[in-house]
Coordinates of C-alpha atoms in Angstrom, one line a residue:
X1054 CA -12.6 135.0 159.5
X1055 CA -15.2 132.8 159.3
X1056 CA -14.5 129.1 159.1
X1057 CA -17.6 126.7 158.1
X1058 CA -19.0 123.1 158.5
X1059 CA -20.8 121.7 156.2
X1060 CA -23.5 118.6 155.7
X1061 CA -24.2 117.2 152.5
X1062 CA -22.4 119.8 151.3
X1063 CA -24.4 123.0 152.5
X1064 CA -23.0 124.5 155.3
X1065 CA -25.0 123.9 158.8
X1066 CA -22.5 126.1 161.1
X1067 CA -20.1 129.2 161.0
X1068 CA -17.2 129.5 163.7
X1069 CA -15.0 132.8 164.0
X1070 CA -12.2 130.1 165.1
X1071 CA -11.1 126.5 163.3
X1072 CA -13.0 123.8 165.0
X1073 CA -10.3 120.7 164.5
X1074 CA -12.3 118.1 162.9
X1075 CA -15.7 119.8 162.5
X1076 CA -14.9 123.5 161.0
X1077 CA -12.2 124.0 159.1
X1078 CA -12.4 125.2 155.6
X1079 CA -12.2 128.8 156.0
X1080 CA -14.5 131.3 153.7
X1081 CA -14.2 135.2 153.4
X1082 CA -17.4 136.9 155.4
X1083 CA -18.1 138.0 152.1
X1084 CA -18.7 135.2 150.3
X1085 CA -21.8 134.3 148.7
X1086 CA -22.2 130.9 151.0
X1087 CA -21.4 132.9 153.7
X1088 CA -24.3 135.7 153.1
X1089 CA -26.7 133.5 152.1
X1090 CA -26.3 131.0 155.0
X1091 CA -26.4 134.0 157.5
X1092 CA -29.8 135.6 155.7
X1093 CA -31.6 131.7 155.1
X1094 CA -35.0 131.6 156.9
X1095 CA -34.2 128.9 159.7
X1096 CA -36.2 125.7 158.7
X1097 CA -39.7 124.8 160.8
X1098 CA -40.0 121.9 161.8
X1099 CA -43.6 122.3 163.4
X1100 CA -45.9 124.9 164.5
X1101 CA -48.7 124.9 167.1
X1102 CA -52.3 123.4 165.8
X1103 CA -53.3 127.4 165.9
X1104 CA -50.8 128.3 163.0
X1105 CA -51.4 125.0 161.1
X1106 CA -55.5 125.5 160.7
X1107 CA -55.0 129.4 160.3
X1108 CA -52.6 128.7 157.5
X1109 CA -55.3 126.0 156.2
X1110 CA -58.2 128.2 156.1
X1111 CA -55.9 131.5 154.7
X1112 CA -54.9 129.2 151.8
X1113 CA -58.3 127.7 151.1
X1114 CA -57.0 124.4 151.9
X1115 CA -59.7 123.7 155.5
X1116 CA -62.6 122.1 154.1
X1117 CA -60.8 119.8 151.7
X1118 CA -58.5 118.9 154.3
X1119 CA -61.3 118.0 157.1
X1120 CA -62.8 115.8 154.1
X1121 CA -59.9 113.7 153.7
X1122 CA -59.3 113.9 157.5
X1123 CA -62.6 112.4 158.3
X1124 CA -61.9 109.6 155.3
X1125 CA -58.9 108.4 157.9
X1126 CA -58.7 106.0 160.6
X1127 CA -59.9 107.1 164.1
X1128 CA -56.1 107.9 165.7
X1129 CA -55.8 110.2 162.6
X1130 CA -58.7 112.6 163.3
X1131 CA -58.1 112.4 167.1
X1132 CA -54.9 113.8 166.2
X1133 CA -56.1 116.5 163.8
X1134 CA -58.3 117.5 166.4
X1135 CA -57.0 117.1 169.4
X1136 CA -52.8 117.9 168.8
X1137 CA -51.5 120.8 170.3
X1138 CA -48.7 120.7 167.3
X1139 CA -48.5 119.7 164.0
X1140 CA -44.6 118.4 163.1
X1141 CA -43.9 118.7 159.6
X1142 CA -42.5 115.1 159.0
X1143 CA -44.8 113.3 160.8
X1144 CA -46.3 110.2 159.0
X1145 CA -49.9 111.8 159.4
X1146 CA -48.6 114.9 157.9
X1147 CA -46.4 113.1 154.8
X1148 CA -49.9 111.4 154.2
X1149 CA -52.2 114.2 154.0
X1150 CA -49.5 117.0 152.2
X1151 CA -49.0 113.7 149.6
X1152 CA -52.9 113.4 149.0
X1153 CA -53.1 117.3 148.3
X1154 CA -50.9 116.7 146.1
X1155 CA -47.6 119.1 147.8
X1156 CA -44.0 118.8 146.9
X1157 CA -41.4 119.2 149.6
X1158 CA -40.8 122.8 148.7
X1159 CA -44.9 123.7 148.8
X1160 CA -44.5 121.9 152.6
X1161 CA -41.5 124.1 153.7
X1162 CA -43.5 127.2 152.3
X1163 CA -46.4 126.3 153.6
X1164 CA -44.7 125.6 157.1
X1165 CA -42.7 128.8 157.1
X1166 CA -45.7 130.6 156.8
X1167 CA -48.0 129.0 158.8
X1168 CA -44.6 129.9 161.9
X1169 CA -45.1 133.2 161.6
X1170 CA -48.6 133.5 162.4

């Protein structure tokens, strides 16, 4: 008996038991919500500096990204070189996905698979 919360109308939490106020439309564990909430990939919000330039050079992306990287101000290429982690929506990161020319969905892809490296 699965009972669901929801924000912005997808749901962001299943409950075997009402939760007064937070949970409390109830779905059958078959239903399509259900499934595909319990089989979504969780979203990545960052991944270590190892990941994020492995994924760069697997998808042909490293040189063109150093060039614009080098282009930047100083605290922007200390950070490419020097951060242990790259967080998806940082303003450094917004900057450089929007000057390769990535929508949000090419991010999340590209963040997804640069986690499981």
């Amino acid at each position: 008996m699965p009972f669901v919360s929801r924000s912005d109308g997808a749901i962001d939490g299943v409950f075997e038991q009402m939760q007064e106020g937070r949970a409390e439309e109830y779905l059958a564990a078959d239903d399509p919500a259900i499934v595909a909430h319990a089989n979504a990939l969780p979203k990545v919000s960052s991944v270590s500096a190892r990941q994020f330039r492995l994924m760069l050079r697997r998808s042909g992306l490293l040189d063109q990204v150093k060039a614009w990287v080098a282009q930047q101000d100083g605290e922007t290429q200390d950070a490419f070189e020097y951060s242990g982690t790259f967080v998806k929506d940082s303003p450094m990161m917004a900057a450089g996905f929007a000057a390769m020319g990535f929508t949000a969905q090419q991010i999340e892809a590209f963040f997804a698979a640069a986690a499981s490296l």
